[in-house]
Amino acid sequence: MTTARRLLGRLVLALLVVLGAATVAFAAIHLTPGDPVRAILGTSGPSQQLIDQVRAELNLDKPLIVQYGLYMRNVLTGDFGESYQLQQPVIRLIGEQIGASVQLALSALGLALLVSVVLAVATAGRRPALRRISGVVELLTISTPNFWVAVLLLTVFSFRLHWFPVIAGHGISGLVLPAVALALGMVGMFTQVLREGMERALGEPFVLSSRARGSSETTVRVRHALRHAIVPLVTLSGWTVGALLSGAVVIEMVFNRPGIGRTLATAIANKDLPVVSGVVVIAAVVFTVVNFLVDVLYRVMDPRVGRFSR
């Protein structure tokens, strides 16, 4: 299969993912109880004439299939319109919030990778007792909901110890607890994958040769075993983008932190379809682009996988 055909296939798949995400967002917002027009006008008893006028302006008086067609046309052209509630362009709203979410996601991913590397290097091939302790910690981090971790961190380090602000802002101090809460769920998964890869690498001939040349155990683990074991972790990191995006919704709400996750939750509650579709589509685009780049990086790091062409 040629490189061009493989790239075309990936682009088509990415487009299907984006369109599928947009369709799910459209269906979910219309299945949610409540009337978006009444959410816009409030509960002060608007007249039926005003309700009908706003419904017509937003094309909500048209059949559902027509609404879907108009919606998908806007998605394909990148025109998400204006927010029902805030009367501002959706692109501008997302642009104002996405920086905080990217900062949180990258901080959480970096923290999870750092902790996982330290744990995997320290426990790979070690005594069974140390492995069992590490396994229990990993199981707890994977199975504990991040919203519960967020509430616990907030209670201990903000309300009791007063080390960090209760309401997270844009500063470093307001980023620490949200990043820890979001990263903790990935630590166990990353550590398991990385440790298994290191244990396989530690039994390879090149490791035995390095030890025979007098290399220290730290050098063997970090320079040789870790370099080979980290390749699968690169792919796994790409797939965790979805978990980071979904987890950010909860974390930003708990810590009252700005970001597209909090914007999405508010838009869903208000049935603000333009904002919901804008956030979902952009998240789907980010997910597909990141995974494509990760796939390319994986092939560069491991030549055995081969190039795009076969």
mmCIF file of C-alpha atoms in Angstrom:
data_model
loop_
_atom_site.group_PDB
_atom_site.id
_atom_site.type_symbol
_atom_site.label_atom_id
_atom_site.label_comp_id
_atom_site.label_asym_id
_atom_site.label_seq_id
_atom_site.Cartn_x
_atom_site.Cartn_y
_atom_site.Cartn_z
ATOM 1 C CA MET A 1 0.000 0.000 0.000
ATOM 2 C CA THR A 2 1.452 3.346 -1.039
ATOM 3 C CA THR A 3 2.063 6.241 1.291
ATOM 4 C CA ALA A 4 -0.521 8.417 -0.480
ATOM 5 C CA ARG A 5 -3.249 5.791 -0.117
ATOM 6 C CA ARG A 6 -2.494 5.250 3.544
ATOM 7 C CA LEU A 7 -2.558 8.995 4.224
ATOM 8 C CA LEU A 8 -5.833 9.335 2.303
ATOM 9 C CA GLY A 9 -7.320 6.491 4.311
ATOM 10 C CA ARG A 10 -6.282 8.138 7.563
ATOM 11 C CA LEU A 11 -7.753 11.471 6.487
ATOM 12 C CA VAL A 12 -11.066 9.807 5.593
ATOM 13 C CA LEU A 13 -11.089 8.001 8.940
ATOM 14 C CA ALA A 14 -10.342 11.250 10.762
ATOM 15 C CA LEU A 15 -13.212 12.970 8.930
ATOM 16 C CA LEU A 16 -15.580 10.153 9.894
ATOM 17 C CA VAL A 17 -14.514 10.456 13.527
ATOM 18 C CA VAL A 18 -15.187 14.205 13.525
ATOM 19 C CA LEU A 19 -18.560 13.812 11.804
ATOM 20 C CA GLY A 20 -19.503 11.009 14.168
ATOM 21 C CA ALA A 21 -18.618 13.116 17.187
ATOM 22 C CA ALA A 22 -20.656 16.018 15.796
ATOM 23 C CA THR A 23 -23.640 13.725 15.201
ATOM 24 C CA VAL A 24 -23.466 12.348 18.736
ATOM 25 C CA ALA A 25 -23.336 15.890 20.123
ATOM 26 C CA PHE A 26 -26.380 16.891 18.052
ATOM 27 C CA ALA A 27 -28.357 13.839 19.174
ATOM 28 C CA ALA A 28 -27.369 14.208 22.828
ATOM 29 C CA ILE A 29 -28.345 17.863 23.062
ATOM 30 C CA HIS A 30 -31.746 17.178 21.456
ATOM 31 C CA LEU A 31 -32.411 14.192 23.698
ATOM 32 C CA THR A 32 -31.650 16.211 26.821
ATOM 33 C CA PRO A 33 -34.855 17.346 28.556
ATOM 34 C CA GLY A 34 -35.636 21.038 28.328
ATOM 35 C CA ASP A 35 -36.226 23.743 25.740
ATOM 36 C CA PRO A 36 -33.193 25.789 24.618
ATOM 37 C CA VAL A 37 -35.414 28.771 23.779
ATOM 38 C CA ARG A 38 -36.839 28.922 27.293
ATOM 39 C CA ALA A 39 -33.302 28.507 28.664
ATOM 40 C CA ILE A 40 -32.271 31.550 26.619
ATOM 41 C CA LEU A 41 -35.255 33.695 27.584
ATOM 42 C CA GLY A 42 -35.244 32.673 31.242
ATOM 43 C CA THR A 43 -38.128 31.803 33.487
ATOM 44 C CA SER A 44 -39.735 35.273 33.666
ATOM 45 C CA GLY A 45 -42.713 34.141 31.610
ATOM 46 C CA PRO A 46 -41.906 35.186 28.007
ATOM 47 C CA SER A 47 -44.818 35.473 25.630
ATOM 48 C CA GLN A 48 -45.517 32.711 23.149
ATOM 49 C CA GLN A 49 -44.947 35.198 20.324
ATOM 50 C CA LEU A 50 -41.432 35.927 21.569
ATOM 51 C CA ILE A 51 -40.747 32.216 21.990
ATOM 52 C CA ASP A 52 -41.853 31.509 18.426
ATOM 53 C CA GLN A 53 -39.784 34.407 17.103
ATOM 54 C CA VAL A 54 -36.580 33.216 18.795
ATOM 55 C CA ARG A 55 -37.264 29.632 17.733
ATOM 56 C CA ALA A 56 -37.563 30.747 14.109
ATOM 57 C CA GLU A 57 -34.383 32.842 14.295
ATOM 58 C CA LEU A 58 -32.445 29.813 15.541
ATOM 59 C CA ASN A 59 -34.036 27.459 12.977
ATOM 60 C CA LEU A 60 -35.456 25.390 15.815
ATOM 61 C CA ASP A 61 -38.921 25.515 14.262
ATOM 62 C CA LYS A 62 -37.772 23.374 11.331
ATOM 63 C CA PRO A 63 -38.004 19.558 11.185
ATOM 64 C CA LEU A 64 -35.221 17.742 13.001
ATOM 65 C CA ILE A 65 -33.704 16.365 9.804
ATOM 66 C CA VAL A 66 -33.497 19.892 8.372
ATOM 67 C CA GLN A 67 -31.880 21.142 11.582
ATOM 68 C CA TYR A 68 -29.356 18.318 11.327
ATOM 69 C CA GLY A 69 -28.550 19.196 7.712
ATOM 70 C CA LEU A 70 -27.987 22.863 8.543
ATOM 71 C CA TYR A 71 -25.924 21.853 11.563
ATOM 72 C CA MET A 72 -23.653 19.504 9.600
ATOM 73 C CA ARG A 73 -23.198 22.135 6.887
ATOM 74 C CA ASN A 74 -21.916 24.554 9.511
ATOM 75 C CA VAL A 75 -19.653 21.903 11.023
ATOM 76 C CA LEU A 76 -18.069 21.106 7.662
ATOM 77 C CA THR A 77 -17.439 24.803 7.000
ATOM 78 C CA GLY A 78 -16.095 25.431 10.494
ATOM 79 C CA ASP A 79 -18.874 27.904 11.245
ATOM 80 C CA PHE A 80 -20.305 27.110 14.669
ATOM 81 C CA GLY A 81 -22.297 30.309 14.875
ATOM 82 C CA GLU A 82 -22.963 32.214 18.080
ATOM 83 C CA SER A 83 -23.667 30.978 21.573
ATOM 84 C CA TYR A 84 -27.372 30.977 22.395
ATOM 85 C CA GLN A 85 -26.677 32.220 25.908
ATOM 86 C CA LEU A 86 -23.705 34.578 25.564
ATOM 87 C CA GLN A 87 -24.420 35.921 22.068
ATOM 88 C CA GLN A 88 -20.739 35.627 21.153
ATOM 89 C CA PRO A 89 -19.010 33.673 18.365
ATOM 90 C CA VAL A 90 -18.333 30.115 19.487
ATOM 91 C CA ILE A 91 -14.800 30.165 18.060
ATOM 92 C CA ARG A 92 -13.958 33.185 20.199
ATOM 93 C CA LEU A 93 -15.375 31.556 23.341
ATOM 94 C CA ILE A 94 -13.396 28.380 22.767
ATOM 95 C CA GLY A 95 -10.265 30.339 21.906
ATOM 96 C CA GLU A 96 -10.471 32.189 25.220
ATOM 97 C CA GLN A 97 -10.772 28.948 27.215
ATOM 98 C CA ILE A 98 -8.696 26.377 25.347
ATOM 99 C CA GLY A 99 -5.345 27.682 26.609
ATOM 100 C CA ALA A 100 -6.181 26.833 30.227
ATOM 101 C CA SER A 101 -7.337 23.328 29.227
ATOM 102 C CA VAL A 102 -4.200 22.661 27.177
ATOM 103 C CA GLN A 103 -2.060 23.820 30.099
ATOM 104 C CA LEU A 104 -3.892 21.453 32.448
ATOM 105 C CA ALA A 105 -3.755 18.496 30.057
ATOM 106 C CA LEU A 106 -0.042 18.860 29.274
ATOM 107 C CA SER A 107 0.821 19.320 32.950
ATOM 108 C CA ALA A 108 -1.146 16.219 33.923
ATOM 109 C CA LEU A 109 0.357 14.142 31.113
ATOM 110 C CA GLY A 110 3.894 15.277 31.926
ATOM 111 C CA LEU A 111 3.419 14.556 35.633
ATOM 112 C CA ALA A 112 1.954 11.113 34.925
ATOM 113 C CA LEU A 113 4.836 10.203 32.613
ATOM 114 C CA LEU A 114 7.454 11.401 35.111
ATOM 115 C CA VAL A 115 5.995 9.454 38.040
ATOM 116 C CA SER A 116 5.452 6.357 35.895
ATOM 117 C CA VAL A 117 9.045 6.338 34.657
ATOM 118 C CA VAL A 118 10.372 6.632 38.211
ATOM 119 C CA LEU A 119 8.114 3.831 39.493
ATOM 120 C CA ALA A 120 8.815 1.520 36.546
ATOM 121 C CA VAL A 121 12.588 1.981 36.741
ATOM 122 C CA ALA A 122 12.535 1.400 40.501
ATOM 123 C CA THR A 123 10.325 -1.736 40.459
ATOM 124 C CA ALA A 124 11.052 -3.549 37.161
ATOM 125 C CA GLY A 125 12.666 -6.906 37.890
ATOM 126 C CA ARG A 126 12.796 -6.230 41.616
ATOM 127 C CA ARG A 127 11.687 -8.389 44.543
ATOM 128 C CA PRO A 128 8.097 -9.737 44.513
ATOM 129 C CA ALA A 129 7.188 -7.823 47.682
ATOM 130 C CA LEU A 130 8.051 -4.498 46.059
ATOM 131 C CA ARG A 131 6.139 -5.510 42.950
ATOM 132 C CA ARG A 132 3.043 -6.347 44.986
ATOM 133 C CA ILE A 133 3.128 -2.997 46.772
ATOM 134 C CA SER A 134 3.519 -1.203 43.478
ATOM 135 C CA GLY A 135 0.689 -3.263 41.992
ATOM 136 C CA VAL A 136 -1.690 -2.248 44.789
ATOM 137 C CA VAL A 137 -0.820 1.430 44.311
ATOM 138 C CA GLU A 138 -1.345 1.140 40.554
ATOM 139 C CA LEU A 139 -4.705 -0.582 41.013
ATOM 140 C CA LEU A 140 -5.854 2.166 43.367
ATOM 141 C CA THR A 141 -4.838 4.931 40.972
ATOM 142 C CA ILE A 142 -6.601 3.279 38.033
ATOM 143 C CA SER A 143 -9.844 2.440 39.868
ATOM 144 C CA THR A 144 -10.290 5.654 41.874
ATOM 145 C CA PRO A 145 -12.551 8.211 40.125
ATOM 146 C CA ASN A 146 -10.712 11.449 39.442
ATOM 147 C CA PHE A 147 -13.563 13.565 40.819
ATOM 148 C CA TRP A 148 -13.185 11.799 44.188
ATOM 149 C CA VAL A 149 -9.425 12.409 44.099
ATOM 150 C CA ALA A 150 -10.077 16.053 43.224
ATOM 151 C CA VAL A 151 -12.459 16.522 46.162
ATOM 152 C CA LEU A 152 -10.017 14.785 48.519
ATOM 153 C CA LEU A 153 -7.085 16.940 47.398
ATOM 154 C CA LEU A 154 -9.204 20.059 47.678
ATOM 155 C CA THR A 155 -10.343 19.140 51.190
ATOM 156 C CA VAL A 156 -6.879 18.302 52.514
ATOM 157 C CA PHE A 157 -4.577 20.780 50.803
ATOM 158 C CA SER A 158 -6.917 23.739 50.341
ATOM 159 C CA PHE A 159 -9.487 23.693 53.136
ATOM 160 C CA ARG A 160 -7.352 22.160 55.907
ATOM 161 C CA LEU A 161 -3.708 22.946 55.155
ATOM 162 C CA HIS A 162 -4.331 26.102 53.058
ATOM 163 C CA TRP A 163 -1.364 25.277 50.821
ATOM 164 C CA PHE A 164 -3.234 25.884 47.581
ATOM 165 C CA PRO A 165 -6.110 28.177 46.592
ATOM 166 C CA VAL A 166 -9.654 26.831 46.803
ATOM 167 C CA ILE A 167 -10.546 28.340 43.435
ATOM 168 C CA ALA A 168 -7.884 27.507 40.864
ATOM 169 C CA GLY A 169 -6.744 30.467 38.795
ATOM 170 C CA HIS A 170 -4.212 30.844 36.015
ATOM 171 C CA GLY A 171 -1.132 30.704 38.245
ATOM 172 C CA ILE A 172 1.107 27.749 39.053
ATOM 173 C CA SER A 173 -0.376 27.324 42.529
ATOM 174 C CA GLY A 174 -3.829 26.936 41.035
ATOM 175 C CA LEU A 175 -2.578 24.328 38.565
ATOM 176 C CA VAL A 176 -0.919 21.872 40.950
ATOM 177 C CA LEU A 177 -3.962 20.153 42.491
ATOM 178 C CA PRO A 178 -5.976 19.902 39.232
ATOM 179 C CA ALA A 179 -2.947 18.440 37.433
ATOM 180 C CA VAL A 180 -2.342 15.889 40.191
ATOM 181 C CA ALA A 181 -6.012 14.865 40.246
ATOM 182 C CA LEU A 182 -6.079 14.407 36.469
ATOM 183 C CA ALA A 183 -2.693 12.650 36.300
ATOM 184 C CA LEU A 184 -3.254 10.121 39.061
ATOM 185 C CA GLY A 185 -5.563 7.903 37.012
ATOM 186 C CA MET A 186 -2.947 7.562 34.258
ATOM 187 C CA VAL A 187 -0.016 6.738 36.545
ATOM 188 C CA GLY A 188 -1.030 3.137 37.242
ATOM 189 C CA MET A 189 -1.718 2.341 33.589
ATOM 190 C CA PHE A 190 1.489 3.955 32.364
ATOM 191 C CA THR A 191 3.581 2.245 35.041
ATOM 192 C CA GLN A 192 2.233 -1.219 34.231
ATOM 193 C CA VAL A 193 2.937 -0.860 30.512
ATOM 194 C CA LEU A 194 6.374 0.626 31.062
ATOM 195 C CA ARG A 195 7.441 -1.936 33.672
ATOM 196 C CA GLU A 196 6.411 -4.876 31.510
ATOM 197 C CA GLY A 197 8.390 -3.442 28.620
ATOM 198 C CA MET A 198 11.423 -2.881 30.837
ATOM 199 C CA GLU A 199 11.315 -6.407 32.201
ATOM 200 C CA ARG A 200 11.299 -7.803 28.676
ATOM 201 C CA ALA A 201 14.166 -5.496 27.726
ATOM 202 C CA LEU A 202 16.208 -6.484 30.793
ATOM 203 C CA GLY A 203 16.321 -10.045 29.485
ATOM 204 C CA GLU A 204 17.572 -9.075 26.044
ATOM 205 C CA PRO A 205 21.173 -9.839 24.931
ATOM 206 C CA PHE A 206 22.132 -6.159 24.589
ATOM 207 C CA VAL A 207 21.384 -5.645 28.302
ATOM 208 C CA LEU A 208 23.484 -8.645 29.283
ATOM 209 C CA SER A 209 26.284 -7.300 27.067
ATOM 210 C CA SER A 210 26.060 -3.894 28.730
ATOM 211 C CA ARG A 211 26.323 -5.471 32.175
ATOM 212 C CA ALA A 212 29.289 -7.548 31.032
ATOM 213 C CA ARG A 213 31.054 -4.326 30.031
ATOM 214 C CA GLY A 214 30.721 -3.106 33.613
ATOM 215 C CA SER A 215 27.811 -0.702 33.245
ATOM 216 C CA SER A 216 26.043 0.196 36.471
ATOM 217 C CA GLU A 217 22.491 -1.014 37.128
ATOM 218 C CA THR A 218 21.171 2.535 36.831
ATOM 219 C CA THR A 219 22.836 2.953 33.438
ATOM 220 C CA VAL A 220 21.451 -0.365 32.233
ATOM 221 C CA ARG A 221 17.926 0.536 33.278
ATOM 222 C CA VAL A 222 17.822 4.149 32.168
ATOM 223 C CA ARG A 223 19.990 4.180 29.033
ATOM 224 C CA HIS A 224 19.139 0.757 27.606
ATOM 225 C CA ALA A 225 15.998 -0.878 29.036
ATOM 226 C CA LEU A 226 13.967 2.315 29.419
ATOM 227 C CA ARG A 227 14.754 3.494 25.893
ATOM 228 C CA HIS A 228 13.312 0.299 24.402
ATOM 229 C CA ALA A 229 10.383 0.030 26.805
ATOM 230 C CA ILE A 230 9.149 3.562 26.301
ATOM 231 C CA VAL A 231 8.034 3.013 22.678
ATOM 232 C CA PRO A 232 4.629 1.419 23.536
ATOM 233 C CA LEU A 233 4.078 4.173 26.092
ATOM 234 C CA VAL A 234 4.215 6.759 23.300
ATOM 235 C CA THR A 235 1.232 5.114 21.596
ATOM 236 C CA LEU A 236 -0.646 4.809 24.879
ATOM 237 C CA SER A 237 -0.051 8.493 25.601
ATOM 238 C CA GLY A 238 -1.824 9.369 22.373
ATOM 239 C CA TRP A 239 -4.883 7.346 23.309
ATOM 240 C CA THR A 240 -5.083 9.048 26.696
ATOM 241 C CA VAL A 241 -5.913 12.356 24.998
ATOM 242 C CA GLY A 242 -9.576 11.337 25.145
ATOM 243 C CA ALA A 243 -9.293 10.606 28.861
ATOM 244 C CA LEU A 244 -7.598 13.956 29.425
ATOM 245 C CA LEU A 245 -10.351 15.826 27.595
ATOM 246 C CA SER A 246 -13.184 14.045 29.409
ATOM 247 C CA GLY A 247 -11.424 14.227 32.760
ATOM 248 C CA ALA A 248 -10.812 17.943 32.337
ATOM 249 C CA VAL A 249 -14.579 18.532 32.365
ATOM 250 C CA VAL A 250 -14.880 17.148 35.886
ATOM 251 C CA ILE A 251 -11.641 18.613 37.207
ATOM 252 C CA GLU A 252 -12.379 22.117 35.949
ATOM 253 C CA MET A 253 -15.826 21.999 37.540
ATOM 254 C CA VAL A 254 -14.531 20.779 40.922
ATOM 255 C CA PHE A 255 -11.743 23.359 41.107
ATOM 256 C CA ASN A 256 -13.803 26.104 39.454
ATOM 257 C CA ARG A 257 -11.024 26.402 36.900
ATOM 258 C CA PRO A 258 -11.465 28.070 33.498
ATOM 259 C CA GLY A 259 -11.276 25.847 30.442
ATOM 260 C CA ILE A 260 -13.275 24.252 27.657
ATOM 261 C CA GLY A 261 -14.374 21.429 29.964
ATOM 262 C CA ARG A 262 -16.202 23.826 32.222
ATOM 263 C CA THR A 263 -17.520 25.697 29.176
ATOM 264 C CA LEU A 264 -18.872 22.430 27.752
ATOM 265 C CA ALA A 265 -20.619 21.461 31.005
ATOM 266 C CA THR A 266 -22.314 24.870 31.204
ATOM 267 C CA ALA A 267 -23.357 24.716 27.553
ATOM 268 C CA ILE A 268 -24.885 21.244 27.979
ATOM 269 C CA ALA A 269 -26.889 22.417 30.986
ATOM 270 C CA ASN A 270 -28.219 25.379 28.958
ATOM 271 C CA LYS A 271 -28.754 23.326 25.761
ATOM 272 C CA ASP A 272 -26.416 25.716 23.960
ATOM 273 C CA LEU A 273 -25.966 23.589 20.830
ATOM 274 C CA PRO A 274 -23.451 25.828 18.992
ATOM 275 C CA VAL A 275 -21.038 25.773 21.938
ATOM 276 C CA VAL A 276 -21.510 22.036 22.556
ATOM 277 C CA SER A 277 -20.915 21.158 18.906
ATOM 278 C CA GLY A 278 -17.924 23.500 18.682
ATOM 279 C CA VAL A 279 -16.193 21.996 21.711
ATOM 280 C CA VAL A 280 -16.961 18.404 20.684
ATOM 281 C CA VAL A 281 -15.776 18.853 17.107
ATOM 282 C CA ILE A 282 -12.575 20.628 18.124
ATOM 283 C CA ALA A 283 -11.895 17.920 20.720
ATOM 284 C CA ALA A 284 -12.402 15.245 18.047
ATOM 285 C CA VAL A 285 -10.020 17.068 15.693
ATOM 286 C CA VAL A 286 -7.381 17.335 18.426
ATOM 287 C CA PHE A 287 -7.790 13.631 19.257
ATOM 288 C CA THR A 288 -7.361 12.494 15.641
ATOM 289 C CA VAL A 289 -4.421 14.811 14.944
ATOM 290 C CA VAL A 290 -2.569 13.810 18.117
ATOM 291 C CA ASN A 291 -3.035 10.102 17.419
ATOM 292 C CA PHE A 292 -1.846 10.530 13.835
ATOM 293 C CA LEU A 293 1.306 12.303 15.044
ATOM 294 C CA VAL A 294 1.844 9.647 17.709
ATOM 295 C CA ASP A 295 1.561 6.927 15.071
ATOM 296 C CA VAL A 296 4.183 8.686 12.940
ATOM 297 C CA LEU A 297 6.465 9.111 15.959
ATOM 298 C CA TYR A 298 6.022 5.453 16.867
ATOM 299 C CA ARG A 299 7.200 4.401 13.420
ATOM 300 C CA VAL A 300 10.194 6.727 13.664
ATOM 301 C CA MET A 301 11.165 5.399 17.102
ATOM 302 C CA ASP A 302 10.696 1.744 16.135
ATOM 303 C CA PRO A 303 11.835 1.070 12.539
ATOM 304 C CA ARG A 304 10.573 -2.525 12.844
ATOM 305 C CA VAL A 305 7.016 -1.259 12.458
ATOM 306 C CA GLY A 306 7.874 0.001 8.996
ATOM 307 C CA ARG A 307 7.074 3.083 7.037
ATOM 308 C CA PHE A 308 3.700 4.131 5.725
ATOM 309 C CA SER A 309 4.390 2.295 2.518
ATOM 310 C CA ARG A 310 4.709 -1.458 2.412
#
